[in-house]
mmCIF file of C-alpha atoms in Angstrom:
data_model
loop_
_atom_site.group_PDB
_atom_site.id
_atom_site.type_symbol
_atom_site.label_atom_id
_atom_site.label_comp_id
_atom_site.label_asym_id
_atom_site.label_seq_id
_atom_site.Cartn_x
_atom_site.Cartn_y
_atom_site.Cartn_z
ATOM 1 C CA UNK C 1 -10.040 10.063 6.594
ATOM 2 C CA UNK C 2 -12.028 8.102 3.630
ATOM 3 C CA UNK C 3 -13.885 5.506 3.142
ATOM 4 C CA UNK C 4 -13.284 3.605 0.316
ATOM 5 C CA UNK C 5 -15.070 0.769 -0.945
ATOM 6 C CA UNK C 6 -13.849 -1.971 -3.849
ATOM 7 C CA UNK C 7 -16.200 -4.299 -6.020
ATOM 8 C CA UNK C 8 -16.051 -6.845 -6.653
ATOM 9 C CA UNK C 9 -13.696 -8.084 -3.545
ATOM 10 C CA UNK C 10 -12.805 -11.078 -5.553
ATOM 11 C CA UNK C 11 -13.159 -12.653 -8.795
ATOM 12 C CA UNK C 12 -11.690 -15.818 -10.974
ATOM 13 C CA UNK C 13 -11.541 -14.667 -14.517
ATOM 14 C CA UNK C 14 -10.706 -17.189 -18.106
ATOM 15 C CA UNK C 15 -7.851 -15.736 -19.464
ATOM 16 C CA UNK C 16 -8.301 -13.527 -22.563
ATOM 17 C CA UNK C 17 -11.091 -12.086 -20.668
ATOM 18 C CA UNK C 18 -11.540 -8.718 -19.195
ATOM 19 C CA UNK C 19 -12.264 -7.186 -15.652
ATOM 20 C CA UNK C 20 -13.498 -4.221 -14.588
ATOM 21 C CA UNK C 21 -12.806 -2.938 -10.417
ATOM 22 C CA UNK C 22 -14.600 -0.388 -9.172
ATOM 23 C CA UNK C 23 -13.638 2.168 -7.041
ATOM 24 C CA UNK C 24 -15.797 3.776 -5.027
ATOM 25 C CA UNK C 25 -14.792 6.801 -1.755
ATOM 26 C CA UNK C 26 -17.513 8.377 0.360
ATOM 27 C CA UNK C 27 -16.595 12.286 -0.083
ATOM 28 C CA UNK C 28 -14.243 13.864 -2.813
ATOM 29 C CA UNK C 29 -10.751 13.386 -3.355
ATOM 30 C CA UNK C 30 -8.208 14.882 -5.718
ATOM 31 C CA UNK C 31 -5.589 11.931 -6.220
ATOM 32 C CA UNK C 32 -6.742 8.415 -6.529
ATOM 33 C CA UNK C 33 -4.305 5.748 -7.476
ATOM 34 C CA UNK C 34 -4.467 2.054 -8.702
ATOM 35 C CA UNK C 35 -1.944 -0.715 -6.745
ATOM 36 C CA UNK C 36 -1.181 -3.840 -7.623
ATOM 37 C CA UNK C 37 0.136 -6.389 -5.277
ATOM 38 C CA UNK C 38 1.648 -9.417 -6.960
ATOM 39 C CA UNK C 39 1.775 -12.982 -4.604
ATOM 40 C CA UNK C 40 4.133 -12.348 -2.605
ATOM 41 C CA UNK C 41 5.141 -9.566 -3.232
ATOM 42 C CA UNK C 42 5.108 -5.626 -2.362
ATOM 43 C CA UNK C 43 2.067 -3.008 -3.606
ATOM 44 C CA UNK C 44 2.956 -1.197 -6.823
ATOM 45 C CA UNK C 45 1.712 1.240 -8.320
ATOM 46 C CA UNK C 46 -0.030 0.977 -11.531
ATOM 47 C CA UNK C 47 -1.096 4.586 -12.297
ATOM 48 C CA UNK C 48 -3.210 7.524 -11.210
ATOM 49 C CA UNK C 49 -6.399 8.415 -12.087
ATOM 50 C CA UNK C 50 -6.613 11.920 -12.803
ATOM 51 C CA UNK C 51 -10.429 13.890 -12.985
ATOM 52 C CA UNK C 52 -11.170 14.993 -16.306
ATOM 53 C CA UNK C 53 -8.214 13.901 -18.574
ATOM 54 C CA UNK C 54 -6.029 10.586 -19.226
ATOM 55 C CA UNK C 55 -4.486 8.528 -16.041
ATOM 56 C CA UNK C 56 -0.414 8.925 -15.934
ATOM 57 C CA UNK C 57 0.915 5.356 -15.858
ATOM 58 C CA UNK C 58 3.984 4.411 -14.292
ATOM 59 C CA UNK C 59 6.800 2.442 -15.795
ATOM 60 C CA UNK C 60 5.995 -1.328 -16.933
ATOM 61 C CA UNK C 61 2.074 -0.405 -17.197
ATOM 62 C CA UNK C 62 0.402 1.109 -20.208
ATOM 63 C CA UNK C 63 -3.214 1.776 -20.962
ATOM 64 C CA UNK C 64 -4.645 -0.551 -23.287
ATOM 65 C CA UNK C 65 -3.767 -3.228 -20.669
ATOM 66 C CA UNK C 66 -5.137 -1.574 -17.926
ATOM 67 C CA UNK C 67 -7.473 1.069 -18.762
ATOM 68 C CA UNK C 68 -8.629 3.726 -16.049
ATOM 69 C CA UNK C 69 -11.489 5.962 -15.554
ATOM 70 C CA UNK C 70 -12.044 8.769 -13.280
ATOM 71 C CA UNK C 71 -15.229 10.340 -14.201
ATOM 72 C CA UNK C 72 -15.679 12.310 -10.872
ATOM 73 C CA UNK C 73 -14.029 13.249 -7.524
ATOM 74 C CA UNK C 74 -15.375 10.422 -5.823
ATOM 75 C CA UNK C 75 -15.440 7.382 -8.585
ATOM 76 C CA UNK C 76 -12.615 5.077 -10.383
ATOM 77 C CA UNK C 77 -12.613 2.200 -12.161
ATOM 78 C CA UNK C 78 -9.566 0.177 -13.212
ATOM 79 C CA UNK C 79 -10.122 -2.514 -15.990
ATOM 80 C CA UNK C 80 -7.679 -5.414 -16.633
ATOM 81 C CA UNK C 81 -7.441 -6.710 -20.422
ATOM 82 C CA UNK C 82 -6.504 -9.814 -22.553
ATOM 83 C CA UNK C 83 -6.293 -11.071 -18.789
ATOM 84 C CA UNK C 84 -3.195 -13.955 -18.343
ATOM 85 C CA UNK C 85 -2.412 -15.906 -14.838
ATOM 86 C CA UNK C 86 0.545 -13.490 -14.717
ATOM 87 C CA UNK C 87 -2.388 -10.887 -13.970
ATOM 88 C CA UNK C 88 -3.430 -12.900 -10.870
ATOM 89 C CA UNK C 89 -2.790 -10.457 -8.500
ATOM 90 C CA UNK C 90 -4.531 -8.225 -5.116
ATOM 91 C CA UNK C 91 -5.434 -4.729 -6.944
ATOM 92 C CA UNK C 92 -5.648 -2.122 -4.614
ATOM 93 C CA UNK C 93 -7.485 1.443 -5.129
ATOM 94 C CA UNK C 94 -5.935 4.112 -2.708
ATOM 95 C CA UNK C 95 -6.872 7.624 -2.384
ATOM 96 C CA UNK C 96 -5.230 11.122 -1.128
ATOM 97 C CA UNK C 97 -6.561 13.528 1.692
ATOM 98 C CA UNK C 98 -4.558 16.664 0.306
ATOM 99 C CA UNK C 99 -2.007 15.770 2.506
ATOM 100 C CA UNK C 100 1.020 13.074 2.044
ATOM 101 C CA UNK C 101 -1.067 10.180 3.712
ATOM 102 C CA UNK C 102 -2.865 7.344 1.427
ATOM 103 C CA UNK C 103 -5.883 5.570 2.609
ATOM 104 C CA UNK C 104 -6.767 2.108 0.728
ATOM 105 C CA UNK C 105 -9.507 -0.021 0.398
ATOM 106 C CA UNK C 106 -9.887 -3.507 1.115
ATOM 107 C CA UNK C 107 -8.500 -5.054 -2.427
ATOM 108 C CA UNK C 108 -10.036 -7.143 -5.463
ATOM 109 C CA UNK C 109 -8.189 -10.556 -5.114
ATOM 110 C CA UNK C 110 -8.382 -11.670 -8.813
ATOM 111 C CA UNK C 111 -7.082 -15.232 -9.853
ATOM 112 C CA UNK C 112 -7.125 -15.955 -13.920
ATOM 113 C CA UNK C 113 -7.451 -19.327 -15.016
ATOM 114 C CA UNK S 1 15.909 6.247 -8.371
ATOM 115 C CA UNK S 2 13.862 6.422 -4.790
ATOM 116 C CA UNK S 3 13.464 3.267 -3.339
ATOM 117 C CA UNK S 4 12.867 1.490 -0.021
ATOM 118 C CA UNK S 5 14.529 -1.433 1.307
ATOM 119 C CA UNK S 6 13.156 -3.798 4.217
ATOM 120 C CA UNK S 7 15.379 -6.550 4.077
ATOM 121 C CA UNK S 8 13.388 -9.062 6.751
ATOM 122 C CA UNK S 9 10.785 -10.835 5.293
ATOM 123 C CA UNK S 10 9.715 -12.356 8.182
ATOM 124 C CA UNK S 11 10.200 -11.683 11.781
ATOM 125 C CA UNK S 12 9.494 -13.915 14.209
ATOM 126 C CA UNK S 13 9.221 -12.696 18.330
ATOM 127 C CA UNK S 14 8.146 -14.210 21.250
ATOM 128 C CA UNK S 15 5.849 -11.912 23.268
ATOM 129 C CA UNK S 16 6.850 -9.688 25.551
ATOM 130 C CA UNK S 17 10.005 -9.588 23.436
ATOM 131 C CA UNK S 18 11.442 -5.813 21.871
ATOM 132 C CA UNK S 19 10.839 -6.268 17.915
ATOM 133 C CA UNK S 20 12.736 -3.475 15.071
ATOM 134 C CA UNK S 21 11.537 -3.804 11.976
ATOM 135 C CA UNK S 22 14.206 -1.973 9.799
ATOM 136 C CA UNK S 23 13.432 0.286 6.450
ATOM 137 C CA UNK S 24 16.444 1.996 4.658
ATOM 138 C CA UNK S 25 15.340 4.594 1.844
ATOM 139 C CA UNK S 26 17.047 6.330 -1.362
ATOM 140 C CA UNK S 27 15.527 9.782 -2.289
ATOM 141 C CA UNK S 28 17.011 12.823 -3.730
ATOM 142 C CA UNK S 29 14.040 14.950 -2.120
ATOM 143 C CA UNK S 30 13.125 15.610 1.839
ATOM 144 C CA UNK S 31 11.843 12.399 2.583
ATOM 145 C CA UNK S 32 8.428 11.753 4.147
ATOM 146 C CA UNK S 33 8.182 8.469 5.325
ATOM 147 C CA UNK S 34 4.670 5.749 6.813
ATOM 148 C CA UNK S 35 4.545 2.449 8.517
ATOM 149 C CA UNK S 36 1.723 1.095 6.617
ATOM 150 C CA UNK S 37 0.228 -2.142 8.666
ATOM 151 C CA UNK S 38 -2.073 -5.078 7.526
ATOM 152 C CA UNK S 39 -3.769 -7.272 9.748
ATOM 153 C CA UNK S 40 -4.972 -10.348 8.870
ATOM 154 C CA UNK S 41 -7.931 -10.306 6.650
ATOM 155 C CA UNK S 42 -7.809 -6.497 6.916
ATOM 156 C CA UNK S 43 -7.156 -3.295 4.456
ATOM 157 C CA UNK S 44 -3.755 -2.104 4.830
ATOM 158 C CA UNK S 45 -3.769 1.047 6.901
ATOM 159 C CA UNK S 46 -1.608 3.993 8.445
ATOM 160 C CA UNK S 47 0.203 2.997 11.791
ATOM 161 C CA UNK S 48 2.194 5.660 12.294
ATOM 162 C CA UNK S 49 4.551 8.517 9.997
ATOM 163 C CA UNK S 50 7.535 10.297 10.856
ATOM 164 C CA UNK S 51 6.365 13.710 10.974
ATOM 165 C CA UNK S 52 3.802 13.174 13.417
ATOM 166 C CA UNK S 53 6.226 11.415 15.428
ATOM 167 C CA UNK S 54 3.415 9.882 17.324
ATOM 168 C CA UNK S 55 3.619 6.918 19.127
ATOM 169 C CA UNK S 56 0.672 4.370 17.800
ATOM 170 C CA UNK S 57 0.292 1.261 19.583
ATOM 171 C CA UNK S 58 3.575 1.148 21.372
ATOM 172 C CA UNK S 59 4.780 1.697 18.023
ATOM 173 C CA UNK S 60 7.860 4.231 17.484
ATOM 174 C CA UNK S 61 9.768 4.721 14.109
ATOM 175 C CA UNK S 62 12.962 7.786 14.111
ATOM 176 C CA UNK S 63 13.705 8.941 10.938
ATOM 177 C CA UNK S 64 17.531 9.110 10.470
ATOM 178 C CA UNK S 65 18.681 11.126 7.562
ATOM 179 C CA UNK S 66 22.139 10.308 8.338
ATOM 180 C CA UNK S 67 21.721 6.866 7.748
ATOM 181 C CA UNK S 68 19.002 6.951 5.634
ATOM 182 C CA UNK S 69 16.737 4.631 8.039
ATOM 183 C CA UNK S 70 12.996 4.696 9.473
ATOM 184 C CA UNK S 71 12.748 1.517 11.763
ATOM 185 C CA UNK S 72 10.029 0.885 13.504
ATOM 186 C CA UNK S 73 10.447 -0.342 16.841
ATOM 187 C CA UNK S 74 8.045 -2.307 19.815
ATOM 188 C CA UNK S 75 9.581 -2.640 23.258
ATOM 189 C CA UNK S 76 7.410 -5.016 23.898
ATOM 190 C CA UNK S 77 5.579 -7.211 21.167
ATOM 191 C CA UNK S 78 2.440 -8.114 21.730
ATOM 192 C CA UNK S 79 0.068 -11.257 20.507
ATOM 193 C CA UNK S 80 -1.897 -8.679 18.120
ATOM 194 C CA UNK S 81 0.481 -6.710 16.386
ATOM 195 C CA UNK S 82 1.375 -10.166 14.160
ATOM 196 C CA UNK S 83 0.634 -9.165 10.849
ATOM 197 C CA UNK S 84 2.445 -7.528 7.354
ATOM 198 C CA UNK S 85 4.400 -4.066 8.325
ATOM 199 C CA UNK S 86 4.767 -1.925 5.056
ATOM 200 C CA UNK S 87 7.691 0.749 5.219
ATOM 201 C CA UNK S 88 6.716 3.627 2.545
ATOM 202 C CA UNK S 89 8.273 6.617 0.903
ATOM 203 C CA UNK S 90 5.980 9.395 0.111
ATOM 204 C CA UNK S 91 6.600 10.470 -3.822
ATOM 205 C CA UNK S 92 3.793 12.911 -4.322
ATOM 206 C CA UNK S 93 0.485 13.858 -2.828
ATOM 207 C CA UNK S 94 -0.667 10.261 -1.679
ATOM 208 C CA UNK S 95 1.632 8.700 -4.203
ATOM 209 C CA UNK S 96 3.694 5.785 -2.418
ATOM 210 C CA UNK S 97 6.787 4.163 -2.940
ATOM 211 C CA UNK S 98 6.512 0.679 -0.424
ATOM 212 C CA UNK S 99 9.543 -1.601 0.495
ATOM 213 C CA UNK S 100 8.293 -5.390 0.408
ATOM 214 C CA UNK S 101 7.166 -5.789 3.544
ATOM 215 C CA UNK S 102 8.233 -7.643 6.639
ATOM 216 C CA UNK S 103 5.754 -10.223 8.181
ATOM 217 C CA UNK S 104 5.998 -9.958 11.718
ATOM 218 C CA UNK S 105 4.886 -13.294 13.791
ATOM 219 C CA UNK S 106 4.424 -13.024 17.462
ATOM 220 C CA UNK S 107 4.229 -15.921 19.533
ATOM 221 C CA UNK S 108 3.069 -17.104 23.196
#
């Protein structure tokens, strides 16, 4: 398994502003990904962080909204731009074993006002 | 287009009661399929997949390629499994595809 830590765990933001989450694991790991979880609704994903070159983003997210950076095997950091209420959301940073299963950690809550 | 369906949003069982929580799927591939749970004020975690075919908790889930299904199933539900059940399709390496969740509510 992996232990995965999050800062900050929560945060209320002016919109226009910018945030950066860290992400942080406690041995390497090749895949790390970036969640979001809306109110109310389901976890999806945002992008993955790739070691060494440009994240992949998934549909509906590009990267000068939500820059990533994977400078290691064992760091992330997920930054959220020009940020609007509609960016009030749980982001979650989730890593891979080598294997199929996904371990998470505990979420930045982030309100914008 | 993968995707995975969990149509109850909230379940709501006495305890001591069976409880199915029901997840559907769409994928071309060979699917590979988690019950992700969250407690209350806790980081979503692993409660059981289908390859492992484990039981975790009293916890059993079938996959049915037939029908395309992975419920997860409880004989009997207990006080402390009340919290958000997260059905998820495995896309890549640690990449996940996760229905929207059914809140399960157990009561006295």
């Amino acid at each position: 398994s992996a232990v995965i830590s999050q800062k900050p765990s929560r945060d209320i933001c002016q919109r226009g502003t910018s945030l950066t989450i860290q992400c942080q694991v406690d041995s390497q790991v090749t895949m790390m990904f970036w969640y979001r979880q809306q109110p109310g609704q389901s976890l999806t994903l945002i992008a993955t962080a790739n070691q060494g070159s440009e994240a992949t983003y998934e549909s509906g997210f590009v990267i000068d909204k939500f820059p990533i950076s994977r400078p290691n095997l064992t760091f992330s950091t997920l930054t959220v731009s020009n940020m609007s209420p509609e960016d009030s959301s749980i982001y979650l940073c989730s890593v891979g074993n080598g294997d199929t299963e996904a371990f998470f950690g505990q979420g930045t809550r982030l309100t914008v006002v | 287009a993968q995707r995975v369906t969990q149509p109850e949003k909230l379940l709501s069982v006495f305890k001591g009661a069976p409880v199915e929580l029901k997840c559907n799927y769409s994928y071309s591939g060979s699917p590979e399929l988690f019950w992700y749970v969250q407690y209350s004020r806790q980081r979503l975690q692993l409660l059981l997949r289908h390859i492992s075919r484990e039981s975790i908790k009293g916890f059993t889930a079938d996959l049915n390629k037939g029908e395309t299904s992975f419920h997860l199933k409880k004989p009997f539900a207990q006080e402390e499994d009340s919290a958000m059940y997260y059905c998820a399709l495995s896309l890549s390496w640690g990449k996940l595809q996760f229905g929207a969740g059914t809140q399960v509510v157990v009561t006295p």
